[in-house]
Coordinates of C-alpha atoms in Angstrom, one line a residue:
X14 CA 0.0 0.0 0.0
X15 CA 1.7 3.3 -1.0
X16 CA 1.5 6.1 1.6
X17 CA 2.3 9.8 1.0
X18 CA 5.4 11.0 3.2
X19 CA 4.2 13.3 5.5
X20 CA 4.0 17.0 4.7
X21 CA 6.0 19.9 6.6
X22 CA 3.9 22.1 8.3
X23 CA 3.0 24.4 5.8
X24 CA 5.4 28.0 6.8
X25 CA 2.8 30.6 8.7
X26 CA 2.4 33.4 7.0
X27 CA 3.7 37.2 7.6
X28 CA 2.3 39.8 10.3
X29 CA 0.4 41.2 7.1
X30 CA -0.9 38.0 5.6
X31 CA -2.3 35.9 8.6
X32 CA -5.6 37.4 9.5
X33 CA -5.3 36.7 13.1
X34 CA -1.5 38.8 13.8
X35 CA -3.1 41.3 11.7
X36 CA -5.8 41.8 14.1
X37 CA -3.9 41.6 17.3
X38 CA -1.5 43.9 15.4
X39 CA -3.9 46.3 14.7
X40 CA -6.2 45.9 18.3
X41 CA -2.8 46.7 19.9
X42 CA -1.8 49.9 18.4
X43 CA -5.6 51.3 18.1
X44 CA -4.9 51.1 22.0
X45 CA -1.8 52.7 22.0
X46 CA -3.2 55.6 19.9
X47 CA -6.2 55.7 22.2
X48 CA -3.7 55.7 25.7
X49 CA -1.1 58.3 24.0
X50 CA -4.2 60.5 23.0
X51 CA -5.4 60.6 26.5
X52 CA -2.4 60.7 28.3
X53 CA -1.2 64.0 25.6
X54 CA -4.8 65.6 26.7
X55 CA -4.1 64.9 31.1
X56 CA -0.4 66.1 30.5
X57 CA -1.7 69.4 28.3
X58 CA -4.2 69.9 30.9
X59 CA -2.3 69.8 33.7
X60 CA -0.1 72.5 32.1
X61 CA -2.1 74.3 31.2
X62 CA -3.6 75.0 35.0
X63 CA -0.3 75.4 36.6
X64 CA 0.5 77.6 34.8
X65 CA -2.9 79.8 35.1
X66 CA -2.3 79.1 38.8
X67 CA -5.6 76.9 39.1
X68 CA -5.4 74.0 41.8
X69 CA -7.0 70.5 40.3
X70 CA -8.8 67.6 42.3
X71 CA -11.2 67.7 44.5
X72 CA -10.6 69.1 48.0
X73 CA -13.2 72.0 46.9
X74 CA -15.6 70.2 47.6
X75 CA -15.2 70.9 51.4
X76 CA -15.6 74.9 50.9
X77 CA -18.5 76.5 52.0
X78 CA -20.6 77.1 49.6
X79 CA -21.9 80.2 50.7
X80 CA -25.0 80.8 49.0
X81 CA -28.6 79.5 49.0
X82 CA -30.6 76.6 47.2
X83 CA -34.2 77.8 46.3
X84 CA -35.4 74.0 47.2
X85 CA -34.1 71.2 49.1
X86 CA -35.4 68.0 49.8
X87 CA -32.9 67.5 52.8
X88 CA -31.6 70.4 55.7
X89 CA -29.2 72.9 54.1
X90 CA -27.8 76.1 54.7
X91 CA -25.3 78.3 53.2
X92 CA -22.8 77.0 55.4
X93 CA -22.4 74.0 54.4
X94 CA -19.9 72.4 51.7
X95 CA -19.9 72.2 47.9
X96 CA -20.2 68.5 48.4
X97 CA -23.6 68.5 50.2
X98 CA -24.6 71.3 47.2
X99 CA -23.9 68.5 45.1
X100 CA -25.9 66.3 46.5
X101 CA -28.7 68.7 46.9
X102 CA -28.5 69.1 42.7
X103 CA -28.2 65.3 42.6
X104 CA -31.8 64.6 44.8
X105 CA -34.0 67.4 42.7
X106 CA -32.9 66.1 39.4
X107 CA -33.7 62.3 40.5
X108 CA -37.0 64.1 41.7
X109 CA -37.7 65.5 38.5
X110 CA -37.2 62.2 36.6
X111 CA -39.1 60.4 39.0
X112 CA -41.7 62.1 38.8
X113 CA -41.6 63.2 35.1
X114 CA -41.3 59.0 34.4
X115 CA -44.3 58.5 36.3
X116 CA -46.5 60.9 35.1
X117 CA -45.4 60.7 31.7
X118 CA -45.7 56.9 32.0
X119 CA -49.4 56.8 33.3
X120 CA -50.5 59.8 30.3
X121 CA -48.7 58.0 27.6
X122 CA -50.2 54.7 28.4
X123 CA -54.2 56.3 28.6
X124 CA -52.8 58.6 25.3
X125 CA -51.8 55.7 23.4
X126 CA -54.9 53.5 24.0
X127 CA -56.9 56.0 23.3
X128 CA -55.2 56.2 20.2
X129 CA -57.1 53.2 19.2
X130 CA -60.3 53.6 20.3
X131 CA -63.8 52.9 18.2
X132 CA -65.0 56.2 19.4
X133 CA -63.9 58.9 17.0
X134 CA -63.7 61.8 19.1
X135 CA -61.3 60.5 21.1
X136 CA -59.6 59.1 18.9
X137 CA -58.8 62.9 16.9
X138 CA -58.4 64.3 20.3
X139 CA -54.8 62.1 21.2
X140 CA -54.0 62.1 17.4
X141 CA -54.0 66.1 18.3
X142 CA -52.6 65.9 21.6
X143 CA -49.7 63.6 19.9
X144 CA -49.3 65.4 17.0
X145 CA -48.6 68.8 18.7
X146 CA -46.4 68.6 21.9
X147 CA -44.2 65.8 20.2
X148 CA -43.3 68.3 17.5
X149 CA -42.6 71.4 19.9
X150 CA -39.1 71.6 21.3
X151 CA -38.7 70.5 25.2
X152 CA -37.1 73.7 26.0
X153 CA -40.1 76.2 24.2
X154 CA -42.6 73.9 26.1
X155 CA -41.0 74.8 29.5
X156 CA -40.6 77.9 29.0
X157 CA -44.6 78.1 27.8
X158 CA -45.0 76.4 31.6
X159 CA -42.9 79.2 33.7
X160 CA -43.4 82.5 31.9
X161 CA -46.9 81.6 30.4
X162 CA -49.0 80.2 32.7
X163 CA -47.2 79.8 36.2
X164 CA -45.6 83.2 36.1
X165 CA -48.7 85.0 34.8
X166 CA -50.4 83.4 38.4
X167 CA -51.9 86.1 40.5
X168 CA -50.3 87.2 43.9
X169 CA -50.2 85.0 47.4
X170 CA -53.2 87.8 48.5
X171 CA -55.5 86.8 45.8
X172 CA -54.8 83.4 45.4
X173 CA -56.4 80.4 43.7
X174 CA -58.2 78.1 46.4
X175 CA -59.5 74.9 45.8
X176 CA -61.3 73.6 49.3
X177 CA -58.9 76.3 51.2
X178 CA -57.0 73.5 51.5
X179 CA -54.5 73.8 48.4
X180 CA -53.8 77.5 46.8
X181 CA -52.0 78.3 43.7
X182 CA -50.2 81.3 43.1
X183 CA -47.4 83.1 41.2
X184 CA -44.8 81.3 44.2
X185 CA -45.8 78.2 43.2
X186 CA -48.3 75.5 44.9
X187 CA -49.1 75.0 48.1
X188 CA -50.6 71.7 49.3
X189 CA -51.8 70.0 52.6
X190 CA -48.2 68.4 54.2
X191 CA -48.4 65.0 56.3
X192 CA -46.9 65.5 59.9
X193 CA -45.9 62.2 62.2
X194 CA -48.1 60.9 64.7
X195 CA -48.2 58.4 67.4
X196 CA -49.1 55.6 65.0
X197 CA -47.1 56.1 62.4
X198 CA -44.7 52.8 62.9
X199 CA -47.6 50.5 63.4
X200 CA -49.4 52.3 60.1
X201 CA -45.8 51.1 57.9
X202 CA -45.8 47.8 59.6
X203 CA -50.2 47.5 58.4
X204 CA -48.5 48.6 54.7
X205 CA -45.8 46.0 54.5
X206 CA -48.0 43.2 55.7
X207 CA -50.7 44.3 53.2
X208 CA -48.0 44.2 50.1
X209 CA -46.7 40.5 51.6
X210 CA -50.6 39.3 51.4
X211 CA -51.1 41.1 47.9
X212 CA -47.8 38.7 47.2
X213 CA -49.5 35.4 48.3
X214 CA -53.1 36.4 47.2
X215 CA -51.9 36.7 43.8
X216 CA -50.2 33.4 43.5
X217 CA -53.3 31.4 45.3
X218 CA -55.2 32.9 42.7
X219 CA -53.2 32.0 39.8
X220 CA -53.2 28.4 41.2
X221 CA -56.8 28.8 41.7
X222 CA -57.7 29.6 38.3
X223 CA -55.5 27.4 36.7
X224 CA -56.6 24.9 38.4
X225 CA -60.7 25.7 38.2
X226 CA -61.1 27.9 35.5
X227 CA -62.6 30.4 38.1
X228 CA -61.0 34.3 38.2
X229 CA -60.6 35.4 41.9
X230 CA -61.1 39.4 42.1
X231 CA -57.5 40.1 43.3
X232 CA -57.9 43.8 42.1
X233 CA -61.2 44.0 44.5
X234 CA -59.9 42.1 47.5
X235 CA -56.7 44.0 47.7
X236 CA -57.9 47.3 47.7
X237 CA -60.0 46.3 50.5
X238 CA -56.8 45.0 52.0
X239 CA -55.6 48.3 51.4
X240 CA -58.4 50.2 53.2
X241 CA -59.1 48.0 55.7
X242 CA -56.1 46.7 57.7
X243 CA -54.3 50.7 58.0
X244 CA -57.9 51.8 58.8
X245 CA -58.1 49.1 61.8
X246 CA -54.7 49.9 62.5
X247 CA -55.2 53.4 63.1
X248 CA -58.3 53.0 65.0
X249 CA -56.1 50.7 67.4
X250 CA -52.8 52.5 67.5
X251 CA -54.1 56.1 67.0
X252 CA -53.7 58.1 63.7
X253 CA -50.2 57.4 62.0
X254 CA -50.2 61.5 61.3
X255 CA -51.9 64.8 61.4
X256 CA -52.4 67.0 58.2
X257 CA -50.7 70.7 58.0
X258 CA -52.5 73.2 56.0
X259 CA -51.2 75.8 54.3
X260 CA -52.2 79.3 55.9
X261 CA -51.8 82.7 54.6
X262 CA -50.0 84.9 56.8
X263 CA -49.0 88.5 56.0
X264 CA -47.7 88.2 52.4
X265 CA -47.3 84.4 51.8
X266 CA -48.2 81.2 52.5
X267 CA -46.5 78.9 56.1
X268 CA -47.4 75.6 56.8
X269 CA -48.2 72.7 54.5
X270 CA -45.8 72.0 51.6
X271 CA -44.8 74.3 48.8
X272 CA -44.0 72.9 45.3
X273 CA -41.8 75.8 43.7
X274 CA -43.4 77.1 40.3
X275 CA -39.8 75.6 38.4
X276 CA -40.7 72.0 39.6
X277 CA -43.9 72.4 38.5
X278 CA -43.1 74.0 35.1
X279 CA -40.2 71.3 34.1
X280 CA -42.3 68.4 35.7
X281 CA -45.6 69.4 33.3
X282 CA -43.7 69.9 30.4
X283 CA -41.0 66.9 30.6
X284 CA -44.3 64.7 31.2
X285 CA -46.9 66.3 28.4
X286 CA -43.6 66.3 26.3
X287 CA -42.7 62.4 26.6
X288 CA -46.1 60.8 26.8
X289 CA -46.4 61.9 23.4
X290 CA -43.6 59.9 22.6
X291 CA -45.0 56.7 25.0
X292 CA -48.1 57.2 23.5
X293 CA -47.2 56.0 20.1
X294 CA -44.8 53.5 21.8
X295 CA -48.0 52.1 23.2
X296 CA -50.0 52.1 20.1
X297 CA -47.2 50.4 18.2
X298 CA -47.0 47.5 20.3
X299 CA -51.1 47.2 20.3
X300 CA -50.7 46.9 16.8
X301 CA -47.9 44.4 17.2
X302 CA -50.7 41.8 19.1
X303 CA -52.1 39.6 16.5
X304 CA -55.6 40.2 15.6
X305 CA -56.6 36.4 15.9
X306 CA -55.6 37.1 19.7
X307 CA -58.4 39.4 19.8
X308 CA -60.3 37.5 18.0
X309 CA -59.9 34.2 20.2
X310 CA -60.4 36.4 23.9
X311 CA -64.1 37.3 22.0
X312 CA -65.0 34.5 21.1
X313 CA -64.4 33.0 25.3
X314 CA -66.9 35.6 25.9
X315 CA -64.0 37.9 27.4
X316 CA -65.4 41.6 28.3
X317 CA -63.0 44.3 25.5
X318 CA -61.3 45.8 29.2
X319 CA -60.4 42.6 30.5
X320 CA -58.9 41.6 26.6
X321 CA -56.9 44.9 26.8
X322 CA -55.4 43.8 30.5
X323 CA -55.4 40.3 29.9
X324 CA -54.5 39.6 26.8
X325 CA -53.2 42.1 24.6
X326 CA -51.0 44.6 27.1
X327 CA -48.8 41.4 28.6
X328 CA -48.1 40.7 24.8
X329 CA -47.6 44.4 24.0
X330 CA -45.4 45.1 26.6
X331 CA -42.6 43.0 25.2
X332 CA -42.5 45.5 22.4
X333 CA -43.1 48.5 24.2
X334 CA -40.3 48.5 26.7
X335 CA -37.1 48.9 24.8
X336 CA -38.7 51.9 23.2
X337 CA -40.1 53.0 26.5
X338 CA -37.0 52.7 27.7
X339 CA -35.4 55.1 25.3
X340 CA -38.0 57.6 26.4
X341 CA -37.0 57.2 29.6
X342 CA -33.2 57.7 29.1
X343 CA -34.6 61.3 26.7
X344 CA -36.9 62.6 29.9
X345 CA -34.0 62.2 32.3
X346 CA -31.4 64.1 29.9
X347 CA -34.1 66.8 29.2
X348 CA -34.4 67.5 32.8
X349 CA -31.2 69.1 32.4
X350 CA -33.1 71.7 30.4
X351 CA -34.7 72.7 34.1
X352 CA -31.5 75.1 34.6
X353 CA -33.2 77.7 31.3
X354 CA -35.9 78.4 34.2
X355 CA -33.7 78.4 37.6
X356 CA -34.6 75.7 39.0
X357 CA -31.6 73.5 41.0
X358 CA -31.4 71.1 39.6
X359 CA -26.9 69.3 39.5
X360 CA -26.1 71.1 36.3
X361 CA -27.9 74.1 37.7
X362 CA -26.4 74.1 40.8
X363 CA -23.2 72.1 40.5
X364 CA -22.2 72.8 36.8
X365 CA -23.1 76.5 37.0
X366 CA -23.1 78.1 40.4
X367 CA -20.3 75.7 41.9
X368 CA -18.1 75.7 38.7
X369 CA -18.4 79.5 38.7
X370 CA -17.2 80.2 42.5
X371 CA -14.5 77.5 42.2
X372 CA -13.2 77.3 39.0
X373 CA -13.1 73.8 39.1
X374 CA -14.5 73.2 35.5
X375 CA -13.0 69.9 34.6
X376 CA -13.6 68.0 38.1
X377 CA -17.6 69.3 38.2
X378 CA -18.0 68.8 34.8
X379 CA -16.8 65.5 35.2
X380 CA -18.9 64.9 38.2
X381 CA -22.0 66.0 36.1
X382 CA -21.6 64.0 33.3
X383 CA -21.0 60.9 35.2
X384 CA -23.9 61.0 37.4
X385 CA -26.0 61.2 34.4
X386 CA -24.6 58.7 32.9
X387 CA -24.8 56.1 35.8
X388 CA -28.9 57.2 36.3
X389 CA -28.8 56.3 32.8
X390 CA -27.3 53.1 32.9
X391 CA -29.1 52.1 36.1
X392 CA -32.9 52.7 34.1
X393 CA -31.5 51.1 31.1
X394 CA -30.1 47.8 33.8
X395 CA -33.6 48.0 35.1
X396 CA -35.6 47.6 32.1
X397 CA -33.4 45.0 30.6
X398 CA -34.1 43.4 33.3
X399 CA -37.6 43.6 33.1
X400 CA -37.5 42.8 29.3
X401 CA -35.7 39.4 30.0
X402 CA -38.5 38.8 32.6
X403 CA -41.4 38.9 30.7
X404 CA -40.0 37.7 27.4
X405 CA -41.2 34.7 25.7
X406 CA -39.1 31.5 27.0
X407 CA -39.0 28.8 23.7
X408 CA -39.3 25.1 24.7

């Protein structure tokens, strides 16, 4: 039988010919480039403020600020450091997206179903509503908020009272304030075990109805959870708090909690703005839902509000959220926008007044910009997360 002698290995090509040392090659230097760049712009930089006699890093943040915040949600005065300024500015822009996500959420959901529905007036009245605050700038639509309507309010003296227990004026809002009470622990420990039962209620009645066939009214029966056990709770324990109410004294408001007219101007329009956007989000994935889905919940004999909640929004949702969450990254970038109208929120307050007493424009700047872009990255880890939850799982 005749072999073949064996073959040398064949001779591996040059650093240009063999794909692979051509790609290491290459990775390697882009590196390089990318490190000698960098480490060109630190060493320029550093120049550059020794020799204008400015001090880098961060020990400024331990001056006294010396100046005062118009809101803040924890104690402050103008005493205190740079550092808790900072964190002043950090708390009223998470308020601000928490609140704009929340409201815009809840708007652009009702916007976008509305979108679809039978009724025709309706229907043309969010195809207007969509059609014209999605297509005027963020910035124009705050402004139209603060010097339009909220600035044009009349004086504390003549102020607009609804049940002289919440008053709106040209200083903002003034609402009824919660104050503690005796009861108070006992009322949070009634909340928590009301969640836990809405937690084991739920999956009883899953098992029920799988099981049966037979819907249990969880929607009914933990709302009168919610009523009853803090209600009992209070009646045994005492009241968990006391209401302030706003009282006008001499030539404003005391008592009770005031929402500043900024808050209120960049929370409306950051929420009208975005729901716009969620709205067609929401009509989108609707339209995603296969009609024969529709079709099949009818024919059971399924009510059309219990098709929407039951059948067609679980499917939607998996094509709503990584759109939604988009929106959501845009409405937290746009509250930056709050500083056109003075209100304090971090690049208000920490890239403008701070950098402007200190000097300090690389270290705030880079403060700013990293803060946003870990709230960023935390809502888009947060609705990955949910997306993975409620995806489909293939057998």
């Amino acid at each position: 039988m005749h072999t073949d002698p064996p073959k040398a290995d064949a001779p591996r090509g040059s650093l240009l010919t063999d794909p692979k040392a051509r790609a290491w090659t290459f990775q390697i230097l882009s590196i390089l480039v990318v490190i000698g760049v960098g480490w060109y712009l630190f060493h320029n930089t550093q120049q550059n403020l020794a020799n204008r006699g400015i001090t880098s890093g961060f020990a400024f943040l331990d001056n006294s600020a010396g100046f005062g915040i118009l809101q803040s949600l924890i104690d402050y005065t103008e005493r205190d450091s740079y550092g808790r300024v900072f964190v002043i500015g950090l708390l009223n822009t998470l308020l601000v997206s928490v609140l704009g996500i929340f409201f815009a959420t809840v708007l652009g959901f009702l916007l976008g179903v509305a979108r679809l529905s039978p009724n025709w007036l309706i229907n043309k009245l969010a195809t207007v509503y969509i059609e014209t605050f999605r297509n005027i700038p963020p910035l124009l639509q705050i402004f139209f908020w603060y010097f339009a309507v909220l600035r044009a309010m009349p004086s504390p003296r003549q102020s607009y009272s609804f049940g002289d227990a919440l008053f709106v004026n040209i200083r903002g809002v003034y609402l009824p304030a919660p104050e503690a009470a005796g009861g108070l622990v006992p009322f949070f420990v009634s909340l928590a075990l009301v969640v836990v039962a809405w937690v084991v209620l739920a999956r009883w009645a899953r098992r029920r109805q799988e099981a049966t066939g037979v819907r249990f009214p969880v929607i009914w029966a933990n709302l009168a959870l919610l009523l009853a056990v803090p209600l009992l709770v209070s009646l045994v324990f005492g009241k968990p708090f006391t209401w302030s109410l706003p009282e006008l004294k001499g030539f404003n408001f005391v008592g009770g909690l005031a929402v500043i007219p900024e808050l209120v101007a960049i929370t409306f329009a950051l929420s009208i703005y975005t729901a716009a956007f969620i709205a067609e989000t929401v009509r989108s994935g609707i339209l995603a839902v296969s009609h024969g889905q529709t079709e099949a919940a009818r024919s059971l004999g399924l009510r059309p509000g219990l098709i929407l909640r039951l059948v067609i929004i679980p499917q939607a949702m998996r094509v709503i959220i990584p759109p939604l969450t988009s929106q959501y990254l845009n409405l937290v970038k746009n509250s930056s926008l709050a500083a056109a109208i003075g209100y304090p929120d971090l690049v208000s307050l920490f890239a403008g007044t701070v950098l402007n007493q200190t000097g300090q424009a690389i270290e705030t700047i880079a403060i700013t910009m990293s803060v946003y872009l870990a709230i960023s990255l935390s809502i888009s880890l947060l609705m990955n997360w949910y997306n993975k939850r409620i995806a489909l799982v293939e057998r």
